[in-house]
Coordinates of C-alpha atoms in Angstrom, one line a residue:
M13 CA -0.9 15.8 24.5
P14 CA 0.2 14.5 21.2
K15 CA -2.2 14.9 18.4
A16 CA -3.6 12.5 15.7
L17 CA -6.5 12.7 12.7
L18 CA -7.8 9.9 10.7
L19 CA -9.4 10.0 7.8
E20 CA -11.4 8.2 5.8
N21 CA -12.8 6.1 8.0
I22 CA -10.0 4.4 9.0
H23 CA -11.2 0.8 11.2
P24 CA -11.8 2.2 15.2
F25 CA -9.0 0.4 16.7
A26 CA -6.6 2.4 15.0
A27 CA -8.4 5.5 17.0
E28 CA -8.5 3.3 20.1
S29 CA -5.5 2.0 20.5
L30 CA -3.9 5.0 19.8
R31 CA -5.7 6.9 22.5
N32 CA -4.9 4.5 24.6
H33 CA -1.2 5.5 25.3
G34 CA -2.5 9.5 25.2
F35 CA -3.0 10.3 21.7
E36 CA -5.6 13.2 21.5
V37 CA -7.2 11.4 18.4
D38 CA -9.9 13.2 15.3
T39 CA -11.0 11.2 13.3
Q40 CA -12.9 12.5 9.9
P41 CA -14.9 9.8 7.2
G42 CA -14.6 11.1 4.3
A43 CA -10.4 12.8 2.3
L44 CA -9.4 16.2 2.9
D45 CA -7.7 17.7 0.0
E46 CA -5.1 19.8 0.2
D47 CA -5.7 23.3 1.4
D48 CA -8.6 21.4 3.7
L49 CA -5.9 18.9 4.6
I50 CA -2.7 21.5 5.6
E51 CA -5.7 23.3 8.5
A52 CA -6.3 20.4 9.5
L53 CA -2.9 19.7 9.9
D54 CA -2.3 22.0 12.7
D55 CA -0.9 20.3 15.5
V56 CA -0.9 17.6 14.5
D57 CA 1.7 14.8 15.1
I58 CA 0.7 11.2 13.0
L59 CA -1.5 11.2 10.4
G60 CA -3.4 8.7 9.3
I61 CA -5.5 8.1 5.9
R62 CA -6.0 5.3 3.0
S63 CA -5.9 5.7 -0.4
K64 CA -8.1 8.4 -1.5
T65 CA -5.8 11.9 0.6
N66 CA -2.7 13.3 -1.4
V67 CA 0.4 14.1 0.8
T68 CA 2.4 16.2 -1.7
K69 CA 4.9 18.4 -1.1
R70 CA 2.8 21.4 -0.4
V71 CA 1.3 19.8 2.0
L72 CA 4.9 18.6 4.2
D73 CA 6.1 22.0 3.6
A74 CA 3.4 23.6 5.5
R75 CA 2.5 20.9 8.4
P76 CA 7.0 20.7 9.0
G77 CA 5.9 19.7 13.1
L78 CA 4.0 16.5 11.7
T79 CA 6.1 13.3 13.2
A80 CA 5.2 10.2 10.6
I81 CA 1.9 9.0 8.5
G82 CA 0.5 5.8 8.8
C83 CA -1.2 4.8 4.9
F84 CA -3.8 2.3 6.8
C85 CA -4.0 0.4 3.2
I86 CA -1.4 -0.9 0.7
G87 CA 0.0 2.0 -1.6
T88 CA 2.0 4.7 -0.9
N89 CA 1.8 6.8 -3.9
Q90 CA -1.1 9.1 -2.7
V91 CA 2.3 10.4 0.1
D92 CA 5.3 11.8 -1.6
V93 CA 7.7 9.4 0.6
N94 CA 11.1 10.8 -0.9
Y95 CA 10.2 14.2 0.4
A96 CA 8.4 13.2 3.5
G97 CA 12.3 11.3 4.1
T98 CA 14.2 14.9 3.8
Q99 CA 12.2 16.0 6.3
G100 CA 12.4 13.6 8.5
I101 CA 8.6 12.0 8.4
A102 CA 8.5 8.4 8.4
V103 CA 5.3 6.6 6.6
F104 CA 4.1 3.2 7.3
N105 CA 1.4 1.0 5.7
A106 CA 0.0 -2.6 5.5
P107 CA 1.8 -4.6 3.3
Y108 CA 0.3 -7.8 4.5
S109 CA -2.7 -7.2 6.3
N110 CA -5.5 -6.9 3.5
T111 CA -3.9 -9.8 1.1
R112 CA -6.3 -12.8 1.8
S113 CA -10.1 -10.8 1.5
V114 CA -7.5 -9.0 -1.9
V115 CA -7.2 -13.1 -3.8
E116 CA -10.8 -13.9 -2.2
L117 CA -12.4 -11.1 -4.7
V118 CA -9.4 -11.9 -7.5
I119 CA -11.3 -16.3 -7.0
S120 CA -14.3 -14.9 -6.7
D121 CA -14.1 -12.8 -9.8
I122 CA -12.2 -15.7 -12.0
I123 CA -14.8 -18.0 -10.8
S124 CA -17.7 -15.9 -11.8
L125 CA -17.0 -14.7 -15.4
M126 CA -15.7 -18.2 -16.0
R127 CA -19.4 -19.3 -15.1
R128 CA -20.6 -16.1 -16.7
I129 CA -23.0 -15.0 -13.9
P130 CA -22.8 -11.8 -14.7
A131 CA -24.6 -12.0 -17.6
H132 CA -27.1 -14.6 -16.0
S133 CA -28.0 -12.5 -13.6
N134 CA -28.1 -9.5 -16.4
R135 CA -30.8 -11.5 -17.9
M136 CA -33.0 -12.6 -15.0
R137 CA -33.2 -9.5 -14.5
D138 CA -34.3 -8.7 -17.7
G139 CA -36.9 -11.2 -17.0
V140 CA -35.1 -13.9 -19.8
W141 CA -34.7 -17.1 -18.2
D142 CA -31.7 -18.6 -20.2
K143 CA -30.5 -22.5 -18.9
S144 CA -27.7 -22.7 -21.1
A145 CA -23.9 -24.5 -20.3
S146 CA -22.7 -22.3 -23.5
G147 CA -19.4 -20.4 -22.8
S148 CA -19.6 -21.7 -19.6
H149 CA -17.1 -23.4 -17.8
E150 CA -15.2 -24.7 -14.9
V151 CA -11.7 -22.8 -13.5
R152 CA -10.0 -26.2 -13.2
G153 CA -7.8 -27.2 -15.7
K154 CA -7.8 -23.6 -16.9
T155 CA -4.5 -21.4 -17.0
L156 CA -4.8 -18.6 -14.9
G157 CA -2.2 -15.7 -15.8
I158 CA -0.8 -13.4 -13.0
I159 CA 1.3 -10.2 -13.4
G160 CA 2.5 -9.1 -10.4
Y161 CA 4.2 -11.4 -7.8
G162 CA 4.6 -10.2 -5.4
N163 CA 2.8 -10.6 -1.6
I164 CA -0.8 -10.9 -3.6
G165 CA -0.3 -12.4 -6.5
A166 CA 1.7 -15.5 -4.5
Q167 CA -0.5 -16.1 -2.7
L168 CA -3.1 -16.1 -5.2
S169 CA -1.5 -18.4 -7.0
V170 CA -2.0 -20.8 -4.2
L171 CA -5.2 -20.7 -4.2
A172 CA -6.0 -21.1 -7.6
E173 CA -3.9 -24.5 -8.0
A174 CA -6.3 -25.6 -4.8
L175 CA -9.6 -24.8 -7.3
G176 CA -7.7 -26.6 -9.8
M177 CA -6.0 -24.6 -11.7
R178 CA -2.0 -24.1 -13.8
V179 CA -0.4 -20.8 -12.9
V180 CA 2.2 -19.1 -14.6
F181 CA 3.5 -15.3 -13.8
Y182 CA 4.8 -13.1 -14.7
D183 CA 7.4 -10.8 -12.8
I184 CA 10.9 -7.7 -13.9
D185 CA 12.2 -8.9 -10.1
E186 CA 13.0 -12.8 -9.8
K187 CA 10.8 -13.7 -7.5
L188 CA 10.9 -17.6 -5.9
A189 CA 8.0 -19.7 -7.7
L190 CA 4.7 -21.2 -5.1
G191 CA 3.6 -25.0 -5.7
N192 CA 3.9 -25.7 -8.8
A193 CA 3.7 -22.0 -10.3
H194 CA 5.8 -21.8 -13.4
R195 CA 7.5 -18.1 -14.2
A196 CA 6.4 -17.3 -18.0
G197 CA 9.9 -15.9 -20.2
S198 CA 7.9 -12.9 -21.2
L199 CA 4.5 -11.3 -20.8
E200 CA 3.5 -12.1 -24.5
E201 CA 4.0 -15.6 -23.5
L202 CA 1.8 -15.1 -20.0
L203 CA -1.0 -13.6 -22.5
L204 CA -1.1 -16.1 -25.7
Q205 CA -1.8 -18.6 -22.9
S206 CA -3.7 -17.5 -20.4
D207 CA -6.9 -18.4 -19.4
A208 CA -7.4 -15.4 -17.1
V209 CA -5.2 -12.4 -16.6
T210 CA -5.0 -10.8 -13.4
L211 CA -2.9 -7.6 -12.7
H212 CA -1.3 -7.6 -9.3
V213 CA 1.5 -4.5 -9.9
D214 CA 2.6 -1.2 -8.0
G215 CA 1.7 2.1 -7.5
R216 CA 5.1 3.1 -9.2
K217 CA 4.3 5.7 -12.0
S218 CA 6.3 4.1 -14.6
N219 CA 3.0 1.3 -15.0
T220 CA 0.6 4.5 -15.7
G221 CA -0.9 2.6 -19.2
F222 CA 1.0 -0.5 -18.6
F223 CA -1.5 -2.3 -20.0
G224 CA -3.0 -1.4 -23.6
E225 CA -4.2 -2.3 -26.4
D226 CA -1.3 -4.4 -27.7
Q227 CA -1.0 -6.4 -24.4
F228 CA -4.9 -7.1 -24.6
S229 CA -5.0 -8.5 -28.9
H230 CA -2.1 -10.5 -27.8
M231 CA -4.7 -12.6 -24.6
K232 CA -6.3 -15.2 -25.8
Q233 CA -9.1 -15.6 -27.2
G234 CA -12.6 -16.0 -25.2
S235 CA -10.2 -15.0 -21.9
I236 CA -11.2 -13.1 -19.2
F237 CA -9.3 -10.2 -18.1
I238 CA -9.0 -8.5 -14.2
N239 CA -7.8 -5.7 -12.6
I240 CA -7.5 -5.2 -8.9
S241 CA -4.0 -3.2 -8.4
R242 CA -4.4 0.4 -9.8
G243 CA -7.2 2.5 -11.6
F244 CA -4.2 3.6 -14.1
V245 CA -2.4 1.1 -14.8
A246 CA -4.9 -0.8 -17.5
D247 CA -6.9 1.2 -20.6
L248 CA -10.6 0.5 -20.1
D249 CA -11.1 1.5 -23.6
A250 CA -9.5 -0.7 -25.4
L251 CA -10.8 -3.1 -22.9
K252 CA -14.2 -1.9 -24.2
R253 CA -13.7 -2.9 -28.0
H254 CA -12.3 -6.2 -26.7
L255 CA -15.5 -7.6 -24.8
E256 CA -16.9 -6.1 -27.8
S257 CA -15.5 -7.6 -30.4
G258 CA -15.6 -10.5 -29.0
H259 CA -12.3 -11.9 -27.7
L260 CA -12.2 -11.8 -24.7
A261 CA -15.0 -13.1 -22.3
G262 CA -15.6 -11.3 -19.4
A263 CA -13.4 -8.7 -17.4
A264 CA -13.8 -7.5 -13.4
I265 CA -12.3 -4.2 -12.4
D266 CA -12.4 -2.9 -9.3
V267 CA -9.8 -0.1 -9.7
F268 CA -10.4 3.0 -12.1
P269 CA -8.2 5.6 -13.8
K270 CA -10.5 8.3 -11.8
E271 CA -12.6 7.5 -8.5
P272 CA -14.8 9.4 -6.2
R273 CA -13.0 10.9 -3.2
K274 CA -16.0 9.1 -1.3
S275 CA -19.0 6.9 -0.7
G276 CA -22.6 7.6 -1.8
D277 CA -20.4 10.5 -4.8
A278 CA -21.6 9.8 -8.9
F279 CA -19.8 7.9 -10.7
D280 CA -20.1 7.0 -14.0
T281 CA -17.0 4.3 -16.6
S282 CA -17.5 3.0 -20.3
L283 CA -17.9 -0.5 -18.6
N284 CA -21.7 -0.2 -17.8
K285 CA -23.3 -1.0 -20.6
E286 CA -21.0 -4.4 -20.3
D287 CA -22.4 -8.1 -20.2
N288 CA -19.9 -10.6 -18.7
V289 CA -18.3 -7.8 -16.6
I290 CA -18.4 -7.1 -13.1
L291 CA -17.6 -3.5 -11.5
T292 CA -16.5 -3.5 -8.3
P293 CA -16.0 0.3 -6.0
H294 CA -12.5 -0.6 -4.9
I295 CA -13.3 -3.3 -2.3
G296 CA -10.5 -5.3 -2.5
G297 CA -9.4 -4.8 1.0
S298 CA -12.2 -3.9 1.8
T299 CA -13.6 -6.5 4.6
L300 CA -14.3 -6.2 8.0
E301 CA -11.3 -8.5 8.5
A302 CA -8.7 -7.1 5.8
Q303 CA -9.5 -3.4 7.6
E304 CA -9.3 -4.3 11.4
S305 CA -5.6 -6.2 10.6
I306 CA -4.9 -3.4 9.2
G307 CA -5.9 -0.9 11.7
H308 CA -3.8 -2.9 14.0
F309 CA -0.7 -2.9 11.9
V310 CA -0.6 0.7 10.9
S311 CA -1.1 1.8 14.7
Q312 CA 1.1 0.1 16.0
R313 CA 4.0 1.1 13.4
L314 CA 3.5 4.2 14.2
L315 CA 2.9 3.3 18.3
D316 CA 7.0 2.3 17.5
Y317 CA 8.0 5.1 16.3
W318 CA 6.6 7.6 18.2
E319 CA 7.3 5.2 22.0
K320 CA 10.2 4.0 20.1
G321 CA 11.8 5.3 17.9
S322 CA 11.8 1.7 15.8
T323 CA 11.0 2.3 11.9
T324 CA 10.8 -1.4 10.8
L325 CA 9.1 -1.5 7.5
S326 CA 8.1 1.9 7.1
V327 CA 8.8 2.7 3.6
N328 CA 10.9 6.4 3.4
V329 CA 13.3 5.2 6.4
P330 CA 15.7 3.8 7.0
E331 CA 15.4 0.7 8.9
L332 CA 15.9 0.3 12.9
T333 CA 13.7 -2.3 15.4
L334 CA 14.2 -0.7 18.8
G335 CA 13.5 -2.2 22.3
T336 CA 11.4 -0.6 24.8
V337 CA 13.1 2.8 26.4
S338 CA 12.6 1.6 29.9
G339 CA 15.2 3.7 32.3
I340 CA 17.5 5.0 29.2
T341 CA 17.2 8.5 27.0
R342 CA 17.0 7.3 23.6
I343 CA 18.7 9.7 21.2
A344 CA 17.5 9.6 17.2
H345 CA 18.6 11.2 15.1
L346 CA 17.7 11.9 11.1
H347 CA 20.2 13.0 9.1
K348 CA 21.6 12.7 6.0
N349 CA 23.6 9.7 4.8
L350 CA 27.1 11.8 4.7
P351 CA 30.5 10.2 6.3
G352 CA 31.5 11.7 10.2
V353 CA 27.8 12.1 11.5
L354 CA 28.0 8.9 14.4
A355 CA 31.7 9.6 15.2
Q356 CA 29.6 13.6 15.5
V357 CA 27.7 12.1 17.9
N358 CA 29.8 10.2 20.0
R359 CA 32.8 13.0 20.3
I360 CA 29.2 15.2 22.0
L361 CA 28.7 12.6 24.3
G362 CA 31.8 11.8 25.3
E363 CA 32.7 15.2 25.9
E364 CA 29.9 15.6 28.6
N365 CA 31.1 11.9 29.9
I366 CA 27.8 10.1 28.7
N367 CA 28.0 6.7 28.3
V368 CA 26.5 5.1 25.8
N369 CA 24.7 2.0 26.5
A370 CA 23.5 0.9 23.1
Q371 CA 24.1 2.2 19.8
S372 CA 22.1 1.5 16.0
L373 CA 23.1 2.4 12.5
A374 CA 21.1 2.3 9.2
T375 CA 21.6 3.9 5.9
E376 CA 19.6 3.7 3.2
G377 CA 20.2 5.8 0.0
E378 CA 19.9 10.1 0.6
L379 CA 19.5 8.7 4.1
G380 CA 21.1 7.5 8.0
Y381 CA 19.5 6.7 11.5
V382 CA 21.5 6.5 14.0
V383 CA 19.7 5.8 17.9
T384 CA 21.6 5.9 20.9
D385 CA 20.7 5.0 24.4
V386 CA 22.4 6.7 26.9
S387 CA 22.4 6.3 31.5
S388 CA 22.0 9.8 31.7
M389 CA 20.7 12.7 30.3
P390 CA 22.4 15.3 28.2
S391 CA 23.4 18.9 29.0
A392 CA 21.6 21.9 27.3
D393 CA 25.1 22.9 25.3
A394 CA 25.0 19.2 24.3
F395 CA 21.4 18.9 23.0
K396 CA 21.8 21.8 20.8
A397 CA 25.5 20.9 19.2
L398 CA 23.7 17.0 18.3
Q399 CA 20.4 19.6 17.2
D400 CA 23.4 22.3 15.2
L401 CA 25.1 18.4 13.7
Y402 CA 25.6 19.4 10.3
G403 CA 23.6 16.7 8.2
R404 CA 20.6 17.1 10.6
I405 CA 17.3 16.1 9.5
R406 CA 15.6 15.4 12.8
M407 CA 16.2 15.2 16.3
R408 CA 14.2 13.2 19.0
T409 CA 14.5 12.2 22.3
L410 CA 12.5 9.2 23.6
Q411 CA 12.3 9.0 27.9

């Protein structure tokens, strides 16, 4: 019986789905460190994680039998995805499933900060009744600057426009503007005109410290700052200085440079005494709807790979979308992207007089993936020849 390990409170649907397809499933509520993860992965075929468990080269080397990793979240920077690919381990994530939840949190943060709700709430708790309009604004007619116009940034622009906001965005890649959104010619151009600035960049290492003193200093007087992307992207000490000087009117931070490994652990930040600041514990995608959707989406990708060899939306191996295996033998061959591999596969099968029903090939970067459906089972000698092919990384047979 194949085994799956699901960590970090992944939605129960994922475990149920895997069990329904014959997996023995172990679930654990928290993240595991490197040593504990290696121990827990003994005989495990599929690993499911969220954002706190780091799957390093050492982990992958220690457990070469691992077949696939499901990141039940958007980001995959907690996994050495490139090395996993070279070891024949496919990695999947959920790039769309929590988009709406993240966008709704950003919208609520914008409205709350523009109306100074955190500051008013703090004063009420201190016993001070301050019914004042000073510093409070409608969002209608204000300019929202979106840095990173991917799935989340684009959907945010649509909802913000529906509230009457003017939207400008900045992205290093060419992106199609939705609605009346306008692409800024530079990051500085966006910062100078935006009443609210929100970050939606990915987890690549080059984004570390991306938004610091220089960027904060270019923001519009009295504007607000929101980061619900990655904790290492923004300099919170610089943000604190600009809040305390009165340059910025407020901020909402959902991600931090250093975060606790599990719920209930102690947490501290230099921003916890600031007035008009919203601090949330990395809950951008933490809604019941989003987590259920992620559980459905990622578990299905894992099962499609396990049962069909389909690599649709994998982040680290070439993509092939494959049908159900029925009445045939499917040979899934992940290999180095070298000339002649397909010819070698067909030569071996031809020498066995095995008819090829269907064949698909995809290559990307240093990897190639060829999947061959045959009508009869190859002999042991043919299997050995396929296993011994030059450049082979991993071969699986599906029936």
